[in-house]
């Protein structure tokens, strides 16, 4: 039973890892084949990061950027992009993005869309903002400085806008970049570490499944259910020996020891004496 459980667990974890690798391969391969080359210049970063879904292995950050030197876009990526730096990308157009393969475990990590009128500009916090918040939190716990805390709350930078509506995926890297470099540039070390740990766990499960026997061979002495009743050895009923103690009550007498009884006469028959021949008459 344990061997079957180990085999089933290894199959489930192996299928999960294979699905994760297939998602990475399909997403990168589709973008390398159908992507249009371009360049973005990173602007400011929005405050507030979110974890990736469905596997929370990395943080997704949102930036403002300029595409091809004229289009203002909002960029979402799992990489830490530098402000003012230009990155070569390959992105999908709307028609190609609709026919892109559906990825379940590892979606394409980059997305961009044109900036809308309702997108608030990112506000960079001042150098003393963290200290001001710390002081206002401490003072607010004792009662005063409520006005200061309210002002700081109003001055907080806006959250990152939603990039998923009307966005297209993109891939960091120019055309002709090797596949392994594209994979490394568009992934995080936590993904590689999680895959490595999953492979180690899968290896240990397979090893234990191979070492466990299919059936545990019990010794013949334990197979009593197959022996007929007439051939089963019957142990004799043990005899319990009970010893009854004898009560000894000595009588105490004041007189001395009784004398030994006199020798009794022994009844014996008289000895017949025959006369000799010379003693007989005539």
mmCIF file of N, CA and C in Angstrom, residues 103-173:
data_model
loop_
_atom_site.group_PDB
_atom_site.id
_atom_site.type_symbol
_atom_site.label_atom_id
_atom_site.label_comp_id
_atom_site.label_asym_id
_atom_site.label_seq_id
_atom_site.Cartn_x
_atom_site.Cartn_y
_atom_site.Cartn_z
ATOM 1 N N UNK A 103 -1.976 29.691 -20.732
ATOM 2 C CA UNK A 103 -1.008 29.175 -19.768
ATOM 3 C C UNK A 103 -1.647 29.173 -18.390
ATOM 4 N N UNK A 104 -1.538 28.047 -17.689
ATOM 5 C CA UNK A 104 -2.228 27.896 -16.405
ATOM 6 C C UNK A 104 -1.334 28.201 -15.210
ATOM 7 N N UNK A 105 -0.172 27.581 -15.192
ATOM 8 C CA UNK A 105 0.672 27.712 -14.003
ATOM 9 C C UNK A 105 1.640 28.878 -14.084
ATOM 10 N N UNK A 106 2.144 29.158 -15.265
ATOM 11 C CA UNK A 106 3.149 30.208 -15.387
ATOM 12 C C UNK A 106 2.800 31.124 -16.550
ATOM 13 N N UNK A 107 1.961 32.136 -16.299
ATOM 14 C CA UNK A 107 1.628 33.070 -17.386
ATOM 15 C C UNK A 107 2.867 33.858 -17.811
ATOM 16 N N UNK A 108 2.776 34.506 -18.978
ATOM 17 C CA UNK A 108 3.890 35.329 -19.472
ATOM 18 C C UNK A 108 4.104 36.483 -18.495
ATOM 19 N N UNK A 109 5.343 36.676 -18.020
ATOM 20 C CA UNK A 109 5.549 37.604 -16.897
ATOM 21 C C UNK A 109 5.435 39.073 -17.245
ATOM 22 N N UNK A 110 5.416 39.450 -18.527
ATOM 23 C CA UNK A 110 5.354 40.858 -18.884
ATOM 24 C C UNK A 110 4.071 41.211 -19.607
ATOM 25 N N UNK A 111 3.523 42.404 -19.318
ATOM 26 C CA UNK A 111 2.313 42.881 -19.998
ATOM 27 C C UNK A 111 2.404 44.399 -20.120
ATOM 28 N N UNK A 112 1.887 44.939 -21.211
ATOM 29 C CA UNK A 112 1.887 46.397 -21.399
ATOM 30 C C UNK A 112 0.606 46.813 -22.098
ATOM 31 N N UNK A 113 0.219 48.037 -21.853
ATOM 32 C CA UNK A 113 -0.941 48.627 -22.525
ATOM 33 C C UNK A 113 -0.729 50.136 -22.589
ATOM 34 N N UNK A 114 -1.505 50.776 -23.448
ATOM 35 C CA UNK A 114 -1.425 52.225 -23.559
ATOM 36 C C UNK A 114 -1.996 52.882 -22.305
ATOM 37 N N UNK A 115 -1.416 53.980 -21.911
ATOM 38 C CA UNK A 115 -1.909 54.690 -20.726
ATOM 39 C C UNK A 115 -3.254 55.342 -21.035
ATOM 40 N N UNK A 116 -4.167 55.198 -20.072
ATOM 41 C CA UNK A 116 -5.507 55.772 -20.215
ATOM 42 C C UNK A 116 -5.562 57.100 -19.474
ATOM 43 N N UNK A 117 -6.651 57.830 -19.727
ATOM 44 C CA UNK A 117 -6.785 59.145 -19.083
ATOM 45 C C UNK A 117 -7.008 59.011 -17.583
ATOM 46 N N UNK A 118 -7.585 57.896 -17.158
ATOM 47 C CA UNK A 118 -7.852 57.730 -15.734
ATOM 48 C C UNK A 118 -6.679 57.208 -14.929
ATOM 49 N N UNK A 119 -5.572 56.903 -15.584
ATOM 50 C CA UNK A 119 -4.400 56.403 -14.856
ATOM 51 C C UNK A 119 -3.702 57.560 -14.153
ATOM 52 N N UNK A 120 -3.602 57.460 -12.858
ATOM 53 C CA UNK A 120 -2.935 58.504 -12.085
ATOM 54 C C UNK A 120 -1.430 58.403 -12.272
ATOM 55 N N UNK A 121 -0.749 59.526 -12.307
ATOM 56 C CA UNK A 121 0.717 59.452 -12.441
ATOM 57 C C UNK A 121 1.335 58.949 -11.140
ATOM 58 N N UNK A 122 2.396 58.182 -11.235
ATOM 59 C CA UNK A 122 3.051 57.719 -9.999
ATOM 60 C C UNK A 122 3.704 58.872 -9.253
ATOM 61 N N UNK A 123 3.548 58.873 -7.948
ATOM 62 C CA UNK A 123 4.112 59.911 -7.097
ATOM 63 C C UNK A 123 5.275 59.304 -6.339
ATOM 64 N N UNK A 124 6.436 59.872 -6.495
ATOM 65 C CA UNK A 124 7.599 59.378 -5.789
ATOM 66 C C UNK A 124 7.590 59.903 -4.358
ATOM 67 N N UNK A 125 7.767 59.034 -3.368
ATOM 68 C CA UNK A 125 7.782 59.505 -1.981
ATOM 69 C C UNK A 125 9.023 60.344 -1.713
ATOM 70 N N UNK A 126 8.841 61.301 -0.819
ATOM 71 C CA UNK A 126 9.973 62.162 -0.460
ATOM 72 C C UNK A 126 10.964 61.396 0.416
ATOM 73 N N UNK A 127 12.114 62.007 0.649
ATOM 74 C CA UNK A 127 13.152 61.348 1.425
ATOM 75 C C UNK A 127 12.771 61.182 2.887
ATOM 76 N N UNK A 128 11.952 62.098 3.391
ATOM 77 C CA UNK A 128 11.587 62.055 4.815
ATOM 78 C C UNK A 128 10.214 61.433 5.047
ATOM 79 N N UNK A 129 9.623 60.853 4.008
ATOM 80 C CA UNK A 129 8.257 60.333 4.182
ATOM 81 C C UNK A 129 8.212 59.151 5.140
ATOM 82 N N UNK A 130 9.181 58.251 5.055
ATOM 83 C CA UNK A 130 9.178 57.094 5.938
ATOM 84 C C UNK A 130 9.324 57.519 7.390
ATOM 85 N N UNK A 131 10.206 58.485 7.650
ATOM 86 C CA UNK A 131 10.379 58.957 9.028
ATOM 87 C C UNK A 131 9.143 59.704 9.503
ATOM 88 N N UNK A 132 8.507 60.481 8.623
ATOM 89 C CA UNK A 132 7.285 61.187 9.011
ATOM 90 C C UNK A 132 6.172 60.202 9.366
ATOM 91 N N UNK A 133 6.039 59.127 8.587
ATOM 92 C CA UNK A 133 5.012 58.121 8.896
ATOM 93 C C UNK A 133 5.312 57.416 10.217
ATOM 94 N N UNK A 134 6.600 57.150 10.458
ATOM 95 C CA UNK A 134 6.973 56.488 11.703
ATOM 96 C C UNK A 134 6.645 57.368 12.908
ATOM 97 N N UNK A 135 6.973 58.675 12.793
ATOM 98 C CA UNK A 135 6.701 59.588 13.905
ATOM 99 C C UNK A 135 5.208 59.756 14.101
ATOM 100 N N UNK A 136 4.453 59.893 13.004
ATOM 101 C CA UNK A 136 3.012 60.084 13.140
ATOM 102 C C UNK A 136 2.333 58.837 13.705
ATOM 103 N N UNK A 137 2.858 57.658 13.399
ATOM 104 C CA UNK A 137 2.286 56.428 13.959
ATOM 105 C C UNK A 137 2.531 56.354 15.451
ATOM 106 N N UNK A 138 3.752 56.724 15.863
ATOM 107 C CA UNK A 138 4.079 56.673 17.299
ATOM 108 C C UNK A 138 3.259 57.722 18.063
ATOM 109 N N UNK A 139 3.186 58.941 17.521
ATOM 110 C CA UNK A 139 2.441 59.993 18.199
ATOM 111 C C UNK A 139 0.945 59.736 18.165
ATOM 112 N N UNK A 140 0.467 59.102 17.093
ATOM 113 C CA UNK A 140 -0.952 58.805 17.020
ATOM 114 C C UNK A 140 -1.388 57.769 18.034
ATOM 115 N N UNK A 141 -0.464 56.933 18.475
ATOM 116 C CA UNK A 141 -0.816 55.934 19.481
ATOM 117 C C UNK A 141 -1.091 56.577 20.829
ATOM 118 N N UNK A 142 -0.524 57.777 21.077
ATOM 119 C CA UNK A 142 -0.722 58.464 22.353
ATOM 120 C C UNK A 142 -1.789 59.552 22.264
ATOM 121 N N UNK A 143 -2.412 59.730 21.130
ATOM 122 C CA UNK A 143 -3.534 60.667 21.048
ATOM 123 C C UNK A 143 -3.304 61.843 20.144
ATOM 124 N N UNK A 144 -2.240 62.648 20.255
ATOM 125 C CA UNK A 144 -2.089 63.841 19.421
ATOM 126 C C UNK A 144 -1.635 63.499 18.008
ATOM 127 N N UNK A 145 -1.392 64.525 17.278
ATOM 128 C CA UNK A 145 -0.875 64.457 15.902
ATOM 129 C C UNK A 145 -1.802 63.690 14.975
ATOM 130 N N UNK A 146 -3.144 63.817 15.185
ATOM 131 C CA UNK A 146 -4.083 63.158 14.286
ATOM 132 C C UNK A 146 -4.159 63.878 12.943
ATOM 133 N N UNK A 147 -4.007 65.211 12.979
ATOM 134 C CA UNK A 147 -4.074 65.967 11.727
ATOM 135 C C UNK A 147 -2.903 65.609 10.820
ATOM 136 N N UNK A 148 -1.730 65.422 11.442
ATOM 137 C CA UNK A 148 -0.552 65.094 10.633
ATOM 138 C C UNK A 148 -0.714 63.729 9.969
ATOM 139 N N UNK A 149 -1.267 62.765 10.752
ATOM 140 C CA UNK A 149 -1.455 61.442 10.164
ATOM 141 C C UNK A 149 -2.467 61.481 9.036
ATOM 142 N N UNK A 150 -3.506 62.295 9.144
ATOM 143 C CA UNK A 150 -4.504 62.399 8.083
ATOM 144 C C UNK A 150 -3.886 62.974 6.817
ATOM 145 N N UNK A 151 -3.003 64.018 7.011
ATOM 146 C CA UNK A 151 -2.367 64.600 5.836
ATOM 147 C C UNK A 151 -1.444 63.632 5.139
ATOM 148 N N UNK A 152 -0.734 62.815 5.958
ATOM 149 C CA UNK A 152 0.161 61.834 5.346
ATOM 150 C C UNK A 152 -0.619 60.765 4.587
ATOM 151 N N UNK A 153 -1.797 60.409 5.108
ATOM 152 C CA UNK A 153 -2.615 59.422 4.413
ATOM 153 C C UNK A 153 -3.094 59.961 3.072
ATOM 154 N N UNK A 154 -3.456 61.255 3.052
ATOM 155 C CA UNK A 154 -3.901 61.829 1.788
ATOM 156 C C UNK A 154 -2.754 61.955 0.787
ATOM 157 N N UNK A 155 -1.519 62.092 1.302
ATOM 158 C CA UNK A 155 -0.382 62.288 0.409
ATOM 159 C C UNK A 155 0.226 60.980 -0.070
ATOM 160 N N UNK A 156 -0.368 59.834 0.287
ATOM 161 C CA UNK A 156 0.191 58.562 -0.145
ATOM 162 C C UNK A 156 0.091 58.426 -1.663
ATOM 163 N N UNK A 157 1.095 57.830 -2.314
ATOM 164 C CA UNK A 157 1.038 57.673 -3.777
ATOM 165 C C UNK A 157 -0.074 56.712 -4.164
ATOM 166 N N UNK A 158 -0.671 56.907 -5.320
ATOM 167 C CA UNK A 158 -1.787 56.049 -5.740
ATOM 168 C C UNK A 158 -1.308 54.642 -6.051
ATOM 169 N N UNK A 159 -2.240 53.732 -5.989
ATOM 170 C CA UNK A 159 -1.931 52.346 -6.323
ATOM 171 C C UNK A 159 -1.716 52.200 -7.826
ATOM 172 N N UNK A 160 -1.094 51.071 -8.189
ATOM 173 C CA UNK A 160 -0.807 50.828 -9.604
ATOM 174 C C UNK A 160 -2.103 50.567 -10.359
ATOM 175 N N UNK A 161 -2.234 51.067 -11.562
ATOM 176 C CA UNK A 161 -3.468 50.831 -12.342
ATOM 177 C C UNK A 161 -3.547 49.382 -12.803
ATOM 178 N N UNK A 162 -4.724 48.994 -13.217
ATOM 179 C CA UNK A 162 -4.947 47.645 -13.709
ATOM 180 C C UNK A 162 -4.403 47.537 -15.136
ATOM 181 N N UNK A 163 -3.489 46.594 -15.334
ATOM 182 C CA UNK A 163 -2.858 46.442 -16.639
ATOM 183 C C UNK A 163 -3.526 45.347 -17.459
ATOM 184 N N UNK A 164 -4.310 44.503 -16.828
ATOM 185 C CA UNK A 164 -4.844 43.331 -17.521
ATOM 186 C C UNK A 164 -5.899 43.690 -18.566
ATOM 187 N N UNK A 165 -6.596 44.788 -18.383
ATOM 188 C CA UNK A 165 -7.627 45.135 -19.362
ATOM 189 C C UNK A 165 -6.969 45.768 -20.588
ATOM 190 N N UNK A 166 -7.071 45.078 -21.735
ATOM 191 C CA UNK A 166 -6.515 45.598 -22.977
ATOM 192 C C UNK A 166 -5.008 45.521 -23.064
ATOM 193 N N UNK A 167 -4.378 44.625 -22.344
ATOM 194 C CA UNK A 167 -2.914 44.543 -22.367
ATOM 195 C C UNK A 167 -2.476 43.424 -23.309
ATOM 196 N N UNK A 168 -1.232 43.497 -23.738
ATOM 197 C CA UNK A 168 -0.627 42.458 -24.568
ATOM 198 C C UNK A 168 0.655 41.998 -23.869
ATOM 199 N N UNK A 169 1.021 40.726 -24.008
ATOM 200 C CA UNK A 169 2.248 40.248 -23.359
ATOM 201 C C UNK A 169 3.500 40.668 -24.123
ATOM 202 N N UNK A 170 4.595 40.763 -23.390
ATOM 203 C CA UNK A 170 5.873 41.074 -24.027
ATOM 204 C C UNK A 170 6.973 40.273 -23.353
ATOM 205 N N UNK A 171 8.123 40.225 -24.020
ATOM 206 C CA UNK A 171 9.263 39.440 -23.573
ATOM 207 C C UNK A 171 10.497 40.322 -23.631
ATOM 208 N N UNK A 172 11.268 40.353 -22.566
ATOM 209 C CA UNK A 172 12.512 41.112 -22.572
ATOM 210 C C UNK A 172 13.546 40.378 -23.408
ATOM 211 N N UNK A 173 14.207 41.109 -24.291
ATOM 212 C CA UNK A 173 15.229 40.500 -25.137
ATOM 213 C C UNK A 173 14.987 40.801 -26.602
#
